[in-house]
Short mmCIF file of C-alpha atoms in Angstrom, two decimals:
data_model
loop_
_atom_site.label_atom_id
_atom_site.label_comp_id
_atom_site.label_asym_id
_atom_site.label_seq_id
_atom_site.Cartn_x
_atom_site.Cartn_y
_atom_site.Cartn_z
CA MET A 1 -40.84 22.09 157.64
CA ASN A 2 -40.95 23.95 154.27
CA GLU A 3 -37.25 24.74 154.75
CA ASN A 4 -36.51 21.03 155.08
CA LYS A 5 -38.56 20.29 151.97
CA GLY A 6 -36.61 22.99 150.11
CA LYS A 7 -33.36 21.34 151.15
CA ASN A 8 -34.72 17.98 149.97
CA VAL A 9 -35.59 19.50 146.59
CA ARG A 10 -32.05 20.83 146.19
CA LYS A 11 -30.63 17.42 147.10
CA ILE A 12 -32.85 15.70 144.53
CA LEU A 13 -31.88 18.19 141.82
CA MET A 14 -28.19 17.72 142.59
CA ILE A 15 -28.64 13.96 142.34
CA GLN A 16 -30.36 14.39 138.98
CA ILE A 17 -27.55 16.60 137.68
CA VAL A 18 -24.93 14.09 138.82
CA LEU A 19 -26.87 11.23 137.19
CA ASN A 20 -27.08 13.21 133.94
CA LEU A 21 -23.34 13.84 133.96
CA VAL A 22 -22.65 10.19 134.75
CA LEU A 23 -24.93 9.05 131.91
CA ILE A 24 -23.32 11.44 129.45
CA GLY A 25 -19.87 10.31 130.61
CA ILE A 26 -20.77 6.65 130.16
CA VAL A 27 -22.16 7.20 126.66
CA LEU A 28 -19.19 9.31 125.59
CA GLY A 29 -16.80 6.78 127.13
CA VAL A 30 -18.41 3.91 125.24
CA PHE A 31 -18.35 5.93 122.03
CA TYR A 32 -14.66 6.78 122.57
CA LEU A 33 -13.74 3.13 123.16
CA LEU A 34 -15.66 2.00 120.11
CA ALA A 35 -14.08 4.74 118.02
CA ARG A 36 -10.61 3.50 118.96
CA THR A 37 -11.35 -0.10 117.96
CA ARG A 38 -12.75 0.52 114.49
CA THR A 39 -13.46 3.12 111.81
CA TYR A 40 -17.12 4.05 111.28
CA PRO A 41 -18.75 5.08 108.02
CA ASP A 42 -20.27 8.57 108.09
CA GLY A 43 -23.82 7.11 108.28
CA GLU A 44 -23.06 5.03 111.35
CA LEU A 45 -21.27 7.94 113.01
CA VAL A 46 -24.28 10.18 112.51
CA PHE A 47 -26.53 7.46 113.95
CA ILE A 48 -24.34 7.07 117.05
CA MET A 49 -24.16 10.83 117.60
CA LEU A 50 -27.94 11.03 117.20
CA PHE A 51 -28.34 8.24 119.78
CA ILE A 52 -26.14 10.15 122.25
CA LEU A 53 -28.13 13.34 121.66
CA ILE A 54 -31.47 11.55 122.22
CA ALA A 55 -30.17 9.97 125.44
CA MET A 56 -29.05 13.36 126.72
CA ILE A 57 -32.40 14.96 125.84
CA LEU A 58 -34.35 12.17 127.54
CA SER A 59 -32.22 12.43 130.65
CA MET A 60 -32.64 16.21 130.85
CA SER A 61 -36.39 15.89 130.20
CA VAL A 62 -36.76 13.50 133.11
CA SER A 63 -34.89 15.94 135.35
CA ILE A 64 -37.06 18.87 134.25
CA TYR A 65 -40.24 16.85 134.81
CA ILE A 66 -39.18 15.74 138.29
CA ASN A 67 -38.18 19.31 139.15
CA HIS A 68 -41.56 20.58 137.93
CA ARG A 69 -43.55 18.02 139.93
CA ILE A 70 -41.60 18.76 143.11
CA GLN A 71 -42.06 22.50 142.65
CA VAL A 72 -45.81 22.08 142.05
CA LYS A 73 -46.09 19.98 145.21
CA LEU A 74 -44.22 22.60 147.23
CA ASP A 75 -46.42 25.39 145.84
CA GLU A 76 -49.56 23.40 146.69
CA ASP A 77 -48.24 22.75 150.18
CA ARG A 78 -47.48 26.44 150.76
CA LEU A 79 -50.93 27.42 149.47
CA SER A 80 -52.57 24.76 151.60
CA ARG A 81 -50.85 25.91 154.77
CA SER A 82 -51.61 29.57 154.01
CA ILE A 83 -55.31 28.73 153.62
CA ILE A 84 -55.28 26.73 156.85
CA VAL A 85 -53.70 29.61 158.78
CA ALA A 86 -56.15 32.13 157.29
CA ARG A 87 -59.17 29.99 158.21
CA ALA A 88 -57.86 29.28 161.67
CA SER A 89 -57.26 32.99 162.22
CA ARG A 90 -60.84 33.74 161.19
CA ASP A 91 -62.30 30.96 163.35
CA MET A 92 -60.31 32.09 166.38
CA ARG A 93 -61.61 35.65 166.28
CA THR A 94 -65.03 34.81 167.72
CA PRO A 95 -63.85 33.06 170.90
CA MET A 96 -61.05 35.60 171.32
CA ASN A 97 -63.63 38.38 171.12
CA THR A 98 -65.63 36.65 173.87
CA ILE A 99 -62.59 36.34 176.13
CA ILE A 100 -61.41 39.92 175.58
CA ASN A 101 -64.83 41.48 176.10
CA ALA A 102 -65.71 39.33 179.12
CA SER A 103 -62.46 40.30 180.83
CA ASP A 104 -62.58 44.01 179.98
CA GLN A 105 -61.94 45.93 183.20
CA ASP A 106 -64.61 48.57 182.58
CA MET A 107 -67.24 45.87 182.04
CA VAL A 108 -66.05 43.69 184.92
CA SER A 109 -66.43 46.61 187.33
CA ARG A 110 -70.15 46.76 186.48
CA TYR A 111 -70.81 43.01 186.83
CA ASN A 112 -73.11 41.71 189.53
CA PRO A 113 -72.38 38.18 190.87
CA GLN A 114 -74.59 36.49 188.27
CA ASP A 115 -73.06 38.52 185.43
CA MET A 116 -69.61 37.57 186.70
CA LYS A 117 -70.54 33.87 186.71
CA ASN A 118 -71.93 34.14 183.17
CA ALA A 119 -68.80 35.97 182.00
CA LEU A 120 -66.54 33.30 183.51
CA ASP A 121 -68.65 30.55 181.91
CA ASN A 122 -68.33 32.30 178.54
CA VAL A 123 -64.57 32.67 178.95
CA ASN A 124 -64.29 28.99 179.87
CA SER A 125 -66.35 27.88 176.86
CA ALA A 126 -64.46 30.20 174.52
CA GLY A 127 -61.14 28.91 175.86
CA LYS A 128 -62.17 25.29 175.31
CA TYR A 129 -63.32 26.13 171.80
CA LEU A 130 -59.94 27.75 171.10
CA MET A 131 -58.28 24.54 172.26
CA THR A 132 -60.36 22.52 169.79
CA LEU A 133 -59.18 24.82 166.99
CA ILE A 134 -55.57 24.40 168.08
CA GLU A 135 -56.01 20.62 168.29
CA ASP A 136 -57.54 20.70 164.80
CA LEU A 137 -54.51 22.55 163.43
CA LEU A 138 -52.12 20.11 165.10
CA ALA A 139 -54.10 17.12 163.85
CA LEU A 140 -54.26 18.49 160.32
CA SER A 141 -50.51 19.11 160.27
CA LYS A 142 -49.83 15.57 161.53
CA LEU A 143 -52.30 14.06 159.07
CA LYS A 144 -50.73 15.90 156.13
CA ASP A 145 -47.27 14.72 157.18
CA ARG A 146 -48.53 11.18 157.94
CA GLN A 147 -47.39 11.51 161.57
CA LEU A 148 -50.65 11.16 163.51
CA THR A 149 -50.62 8.58 166.29
CA LEU A 150 -53.51 7.68 168.57
CA ASP A 151 -53.26 8.09 172.34
CA GLU A 152 -55.74 5.49 173.52
CA LYS A 153 -56.60 5.57 177.22
CA PRO A 154 -59.51 4.45 179.41
CA HIS A 155 -62.48 6.83 179.13
CA THR A 156 -66.20 6.44 179.59
CA ILE A 157 -68.42 6.93 176.56
CA MET A 158 -70.21 9.71 178.41
CA GLU A 159 -66.93 11.58 178.96
CA CYS A 160 -66.23 11.63 175.22
CA VAL A 161 -69.72 12.84 174.31
CA GLU A 162 -70.50 15.28 177.12
CA GLU A 163 -67.22 17.17 176.80
CA SER A 164 -67.87 17.63 173.07
CA PHE A 165 -71.35 18.95 173.81
CA HIS A 166 -70.10 21.45 176.40
CA MET A 167 -67.65 22.91 173.88
CA VAL A 168 -70.32 23.75 171.32
CA ILE A 169 -73.42 24.44 173.42
CA PRO A 170 -72.87 28.26 173.44
CA HIS A 171 -73.14 28.27 169.64
CA PHE A 172 -76.42 26.34 169.76
CA GLU A 173 -77.82 28.64 172.44
CA LYS A 174 -76.86 31.72 170.44
CA LYS A 175 -79.04 30.51 167.53
CA SER A 176 -81.75 29.05 169.80
CA ILE A 177 -81.25 25.64 168.21
CA HIS A 178 -82.92 22.75 170.04
CA PHE A 179 -80.25 20.13 170.76
CA ASN A 180 -80.99 16.66 172.10
CA ILE A 181 -78.70 13.77 173.14
CA GLU A 182 -80.04 10.24 173.47
CA TYR A 183 -78.28 7.04 174.59
CA LYS A 184 -79.56 3.63 173.47
CA ASN A 185 -78.44 0.17 174.61
CA VAL A 186 -75.07 1.37 175.87
CA ASP A 187 -73.46 1.53 179.30
CA VAL A 188 -72.24 5.13 179.23
CA CYS A 189 -70.27 4.72 182.47
CA ARG A 190 -68.25 1.70 181.36
CA TYR A 191 -64.65 2.38 180.38
CA VAL A 192 -63.47 1.87 176.81
CA ASN A 193 -59.95 2.20 175.41
CA VAL A 194 -60.13 5.18 173.07
CA ASP A 195 -58.38 8.39 172.06
CA SER A 196 -60.98 10.74 173.54
CA VAL A 197 -59.35 13.86 172.08
CA ARG A 198 -59.72 12.53 168.51
CA VAL A 199 -63.30 11.38 169.15
CA GLN A 200 -64.15 14.81 170.52
CA GLN A 201 -62.56 16.46 167.48
CA VAL A 202 -64.80 14.42 165.19
CA LEU A 203 -67.95 15.20 167.19
CA VAL A 204 -67.15 18.90 167.70
CA ASN A 205 -66.50 19.45 163.99
CA LEU A 206 -69.73 17.69 163.00
CA LEU A 207 -71.72 19.53 165.68
CA ASN A 208 -70.27 22.86 164.55
CA ASN A 209 -71.29 22.10 160.97
CA ALA A 210 -74.78 21.14 162.11
CA CYS A 211 -75.07 24.39 164.05
CA LYS A 212 -73.70 26.44 161.15
CA TYR A 213 -76.14 25.09 158.56
CA THR A 214 -79.23 24.79 160.78
CA PRO A 215 -81.45 27.90 160.99
CA SER A 216 -82.47 29.53 164.25
CA GLU A 217 -85.08 27.53 166.19
CA GLY A 218 -84.00 24.43 164.25
CA HIS A 219 -83.33 20.97 165.65
CA VAL A 220 -80.15 18.89 166.01
CA ASP A 221 -80.25 15.36 167.47
CA LEU A 222 -77.34 13.14 168.51
CA VAL A 223 -78.07 9.45 169.18
CA ILE A 224 -75.39 7.21 170.69
CA GLU A 225 -76.30 3.55 170.31
CA GLY A 226 -74.63 0.27 171.20
CA LEU A 227 -75.30 -2.03 168.25
CA ASN A 228 -73.37 -5.06 169.40
CA GLN A 229 -71.72 -5.76 172.74
CA THR A 230 -69.51 -8.58 173.97
CA ASP A 231 -67.34 -8.96 177.04
CA GLU A 232 -64.44 -7.50 175.06
CA TYR A 233 -65.85 -4.68 172.92
CA VAL A 234 -68.84 -2.56 171.94
CA ASP A 235 -69.85 -1.53 168.43
CA ILE A 236 -70.87 2.08 168.95
CA GLN A 237 -72.85 4.18 166.48
CA PHE A 238 -73.18 7.96 166.48
CA THR A 239 -76.10 9.38 164.48
CA LEU A 240 -76.16 13.16 164.11
CA SER A 241 -79.21 14.64 162.38
CA ASP A 242 -80.26 18.21 161.68
CA ASP A 243 -83.09 19.93 159.82
CA GLY A 244 -80.80 22.47 158.19
CA ILE A 245 -80.26 23.52 154.59
CA GLY A 246 -78.93 20.13 153.48
CA MET A 247 -76.73 19.44 150.46
CA SER A 248 -77.08 18.63 146.80
CA GLN A 249 -76.26 15.08 145.70
CA GLY A 250 -73.18 16.40 143.91
CA ALA A 251 -71.82 18.02 147.06
CA LEU A 252 -72.75 14.95 149.11
CA LYS A 253 -70.89 12.66 146.72
CA ASN A 254 -67.59 14.48 147.30
CA LEU A 255 -68.08 15.30 150.98
CA LEU A 256 -66.71 12.06 152.42
CA LYS A 257 -63.77 11.95 150.01
CA ILE A 258 -62.13 15.12 151.32
CA MET A 259 -58.75 14.33 152.89
CA PRO A 260 -55.86 16.50 154.20
CA ASP A 261 -54.14 16.85 150.81
CA ASP A 262 -57.35 18.42 149.39
CA ILE A 263 -57.57 21.25 151.90
CA ALA A 264 -56.40 23.93 149.45
CA THR A 265 -59.43 23.38 147.22
CA GLU A 266 -62.14 22.86 149.83
CA LYS A 267 -64.33 25.30 151.75
CA GLY A 268 -63.48 24.22 155.28
CA MET A 269 -61.22 22.15 157.45
CA GLY A 270 -63.98 20.41 159.42
CA MET A 271 -64.78 17.50 157.11
CA THR A 272 -61.11 17.09 156.20
CA ILE A 273 -60.33 16.41 159.83
CA VAL A 274 -63.45 14.29 160.40
CA ASN A 275 -62.80 11.99 157.45
CA ALA A 276 -59.11 11.53 158.23
CA LEU A 277 -59.62 10.93 161.96
CA VAL A 278 -62.46 8.45 161.46
CA LYS A 279 -60.22 6.54 159.05
CA ALA A 280 -57.28 6.70 161.48
CA MET A 281 -59.48 5.21 164.23
CA ASN A 282 -60.64 2.38 161.92
CA GLY A 283 -64.16 3.78 161.89
CA LYS A 284 -66.72 4.24 159.14
CA ILE A 285 -68.69 7.35 158.25
CA THR A 286 -71.72 7.72 155.96
CA CYS A 287 -73.96 10.65 155.18
CA GLU A 288 -77.44 11.27 153.78
CA SER A 289 -78.75 14.70 152.89
CA GLN A 290 -81.55 16.47 151.06
CA GLU A 291 -81.60 20.12 150.15
CA ASP A 292 -83.87 22.19 152.43
CA LYS A 293 -84.58 19.13 154.60
CA GLY A 294 -81.37 18.43 156.48
CA THR A 295 -78.39 16.13 156.87
CA THR A 296 -77.67 12.93 158.80
CA PHE A 297 -74.18 11.64 159.58
CA VAL A 298 -73.66 8.09 160.85
CA ILE A 299 -70.31 7.09 162.36
CA ASN A 300 -69.43 3.58 163.53
CA PHE A 301 -66.56 2.52 165.78
CA ARG A 302 -65.59 -0.69 167.53
CA TRP A 303 -64.24 0.22 170.96
CA PRO A 304 -62.56 -2.37 173.21
CA TYR A 305 -63.64 -2.42 176.83
CA CYS A 306 -60.93 -1.80 179.43
CA TYR A 307 -59.79 -4.62 181.66
CA LYS A 308 -60.30 -4.33 185.39
CA ASP A 309 -56.64 -3.56 186.13
CA GLN A 310 -56.68 -0.72 183.58
CA VAL A 311 -59.70 0.89 185.22
CA GLU A 312 -58.22 0.51 188.69
CA LYS A 313 -55.30 2.70 187.62
CA ILE A 314 -57.73 5.57 187.01
CA THR A 315 -58.05 7.56 190.18
CA THR A 316 -59.84 10.67 191.36
CA ASP A 317 -58.44 10.27 194.87
CA TYR A 318 -55.67 12.83 195.05
CA SER A 319 -55.27 12.83 198.84
CA ILE A 320 -51.71 11.55 198.49
CA LEU A 321 -50.76 14.94 197.00
CA ASP A 322 -51.58 16.86 200.17
CA GLY A 323 -48.38 18.29 201.67
CA LYS A 324 -46.16 17.48 198.69
CA HIS A 325 -43.50 20.04 197.75
CA ILE A 326 -42.95 20.72 194.04
CA LEU A 327 -40.17 22.52 192.18
CA LEU A 328 -41.71 24.43 189.27
CA VAL A 329 -39.29 25.51 186.53
CA GLU A 330 -41.18 28.12 184.49
CA ASN A 331 -40.12 31.46 183.02
CA ASN A 332 -43.61 32.82 182.30
CA ALA A 333 -45.01 34.61 185.36
CA MET A 334 -48.65 34.10 184.38
CA SER A 335 -48.17 30.37 183.75
CA ALA A 336 -46.35 30.08 187.07
CA GLU A 337 -49.21 31.76 188.92
CA VAL A 338 -51.77 29.46 187.30
CA ALA A 339 -49.68 26.40 188.21
CA LYS A 340 -49.33 27.66 191.79
CA GLN A 341 -53.11 27.97 192.17
CA ILE A 342 -53.67 24.49 190.71
CA LEU A 343 -51.09 22.88 192.99
CA GLU A 344 -52.33 24.69 196.10
CA SER A 345 -55.89 23.54 195.40
CA GLN A 346 -54.72 20.02 196.36
CA GLY A 347 -52.66 21.11 199.36
CA MET A 348 -49.29 21.18 197.61
CA SER A 349 -46.62 23.86 197.93
CA MET A 350 -44.01 24.93 195.40
CA ASP A 351 -40.77 26.77 194.82
CA LEU A 352 -40.24 28.63 191.54
CA ALA A 353 -37.21 28.58 189.26
CA VAL A 354 -37.43 31.11 186.42
CA ASN A 355 -35.26 29.19 183.93
CA GLY A 356 -33.52 25.86 183.47
CA LYS A 357 -30.21 27.05 184.92
CA ASP A 358 -31.96 28.34 188.03
CA GLY A 359 -33.84 25.04 188.33
CA VAL A 360 -30.63 23.00 188.18
CA GLU A 361 -29.00 25.19 190.85
CA ILE A 362 -31.97 24.98 193.21
CA PHE A 363 -32.38 21.21 192.92
CA THR A 364 -28.71 20.19 193.07
CA HIS A 365 -28.12 22.33 196.19
CA ALA A 366 -31.29 21.16 197.96
CA MET A 367 -31.22 18.61 200.76
CA PRO A 368 -32.60 15.14 199.96
CA HIS A 369 -36.39 14.85 200.27
CA THR A 370 -36.84 18.61 199.77
CA TYR A 371 -38.82 18.12 196.55
CA ASP A 372 -41.25 15.38 195.65
CA ALA A 373 -41.37 16.20 191.91
CA ILE A 374 -40.20 18.73 189.32
CA LEU A 375 -42.52 20.37 186.80
CA MET A 376 -40.34 21.47 183.89
CA ASP A 377 -41.14 23.94 181.12
CA ILE A 378 -39.19 23.37 177.90
CA ARG A 379 -38.61 26.70 176.14
CA MET A 380 -36.79 29.00 178.57
CA PRO A 381 -33.94 31.53 178.42
CA LEU A 382 -30.36 30.74 179.53
CA MET A 383 -31.07 27.00 179.67
CA ASP A 384 -34.04 25.07 178.27
CA GLY A 385 -35.88 22.26 180.02
CA ILE A 386 -34.23 19.52 177.97
CA GLU A 387 -30.70 20.51 178.97
CA ALA A 388 -31.76 21.18 182.57
CA THR A 389 -33.25 17.69 182.85
CA GLN A 390 -30.15 16.06 181.40
CA ILE A 391 -27.91 17.90 183.88
CA ILE A 392 -30.15 16.97 186.81
CA ARG A 393 -30.17 13.30 185.78
CA GLN A 394 -26.36 13.31 185.51
CA SER A 395 -25.76 15.21 188.76
CA THR A 396 -24.45 13.72 192.00
CA HIS A 397 -27.58 14.60 193.95
CA PRO A 398 -28.85 11.47 195.79
CA GLU A 399 -32.26 11.75 194.10
CA SER A 400 -31.05 12.74 190.64
CA ASP A 401 -32.21 9.53 189.00
CA ILE A 402 -35.43 8.94 190.96
CA ILE A 403 -37.17 12.30 191.30
CA PRO A 404 -40.14 12.50 188.89
CA ILE A 405 -39.60 15.20 186.25
CA ILE A 406 -42.73 16.09 184.33
CA ALA A 407 -42.65 18.25 181.21
CA MET A 408 -45.28 20.99 181.39
CA THR A 409 -45.08 22.72 178.03
CA ALA A 410 -46.90 24.10 175.01
CA ASP A 411 -44.89 21.73 172.77
CA ALA A 412 -47.50 19.18 171.72
CA PHE A 413 -46.10 17.19 168.79
CA ASP A 414 -45.07 13.54 169.01
CA GLU A 415 -41.44 14.48 168.38
CA ASP A 416 -41.64 16.88 171.35
CA ARG A 417 -42.83 14.06 173.60
CA GLN A 418 -40.02 11.86 172.32
CA ARG A 419 -37.45 14.58 173.06
CA THR A 420 -38.61 14.92 176.67
CA ARG A 421 -38.53 11.14 177.12
CA ASP A 422 -35.03 10.95 175.65
CA ALA A 423 -33.89 13.72 178.02
CA GLY A 424 -35.01 11.68 181.03
CA MET A 425 -38.42 13.10 181.84
CA ASN A 426 -41.09 10.78 183.23
CA ALA A 427 -44.19 12.33 181.64
CA HIS A 428 -45.32 15.07 179.27
CA ILE A 429 -48.28 17.39 179.91
CA THR A 430 -49.30 20.05 177.41
CA LYS A 431 -50.52 23.56 178.17
CA PRO A 432 -53.08 24.83 178.96
CA ILE A 433 -52.82 22.55 181.97
CA ASN A 434 -55.71 20.22 182.67
CA PRO A 435 -55.74 20.02 186.51
CA GLN A 436 -57.10 16.45 186.55
CA GLU A 437 -54.40 15.28 184.16
CA LEU A 438 -51.72 16.95 186.28
CA PHE A 439 -53.09 15.51 189.54
CA THR A 440 -53.43 12.03 188.05
CA THR A 441 -49.89 12.13 186.66
CA LEU A 442 -48.41 13.31 189.96
CA THR A 443 -50.43 10.72 191.90
CA ASN A 444 -49.14 7.91 189.67
CA TYR A 445 -45.51 8.89 190.35
CA LEU A 446 -45.86 9.78 194.03
CA ARG A 447 -47.70 6.70 195.27
#
C-alpha cells in the first residue's frame, strides 16, 4: 500500500514538473512573439522579465508545497501504521502466552480431566480474543483507506451481545470484576439485519476499556434496552457503566472525536475503532464520566427486523450434509487436518489436494458425481486457488460450471472476496474456520 502511495507521489511530482515546464514555455513563447512584433523600452523589458521570474517562482513554490504536504502525509501514515503494529503486537502477547502455556507438553502431561477442560477453555477464549485483535487491525486499515463495507445478515440481538461477553469474560474474572447484563423491553431472540462482527467489535473494545480502568472487585453493567419498536425496526440502546477511575472533562471532550487518521497521536486503538464503526453503522455514541467515580457509554442504533423469508433461510439443520464427499484443496497440513475433523463431525468425507495444480488434476479426472463441493485455499505453491478455479470452470468436465467452489482462506479483505467471485467461486469463508458458517454455506449450495 505504501509502495503504491510512493508511486502516486512520483506521478504527482512528474506532473508538477511538466506543468512548470509548460508554463515557462508558454510565458517565454508569448514574450518571444511580442518581442518580434515591437521594440520595448528598457523599463518595459525589465517589467516583463520580472513578471516571468515571479510566475516561475510561484509555480515552483506551489510544487514544493504540494511535495511537502504529500511527504508529511506519507510520514504520518508510516508512523501511524508502525504504532498500530507495535500496539497490536503488545496486545497479542497475553492471549498468545495463554495458548502457548496451556498447550505446553510438560504441563499437559500433568493435567487431570478438569484441568484439561479449563486449559481448553482458556485456549478457546484466547483464540477468540486474538481474532478480535485481528478484526480490529483489518477494520482500522479499511477505515483509514475508506474501504470499510458492512456485511449485514440476520442475527439475534442475544447472539451479538453474548458472543462479545464470552470473548472478554476471562479478563473480568482475572480481576474479580462483577459483570452484569440486563435486557429491557427487547425480544432478544428476534432476528435483526445487522453486521454482527462490527457490533461485537464495538462492544468488545468498550468492555475491554471498562475492564482495564475498573479496579479489582469493581462493577461493570451492560443494559440492552429497546426504546422504540415497530413491525419494521427496533431502536436499540446499549448502556455500559463502570465504577472505574473515570476521566477528566478535558479527556472526555476529545474522546469521541478520535478517528482513524488520529491514531498516531492517541493512546489506544479501541476508541478509534469504536467511534468509526458506530458512525459507519449510522449509530450515535455519547459518554459521561467523572474522575474516581466511573464512566458511562450510551450507544444507539436503529436495527431493521428481518422478514420471514430471510429468517427461514437461516438453518441449523445440517442433516443434508451427511454422506457428502468434498474435495479439499489445501497445502497446509494442520489446516487440512482441522478441516477434516470439522467435515467428519457432520458425516462428510473428503479427499485432499495439496496445491491448486493437484486439485485441478483430481477434479478433472474424477467421474461425475464424485464430489459434491470443492473447498479451495487461495495462497498455494505451484498453482494458487484463483488460477485453479478458473481452469476448473473452463474445463470440459460435465460438472465444471455447477460444482460449488468455496474459498477457504486467510485473505479477508473486500478485494480478496471480489477476486474469488471474479474467478468463479460461489462463496468466501475466512480462516480460522467457523464450523457453523461452513456448514450453513455448504447446506445452502447442496440443497
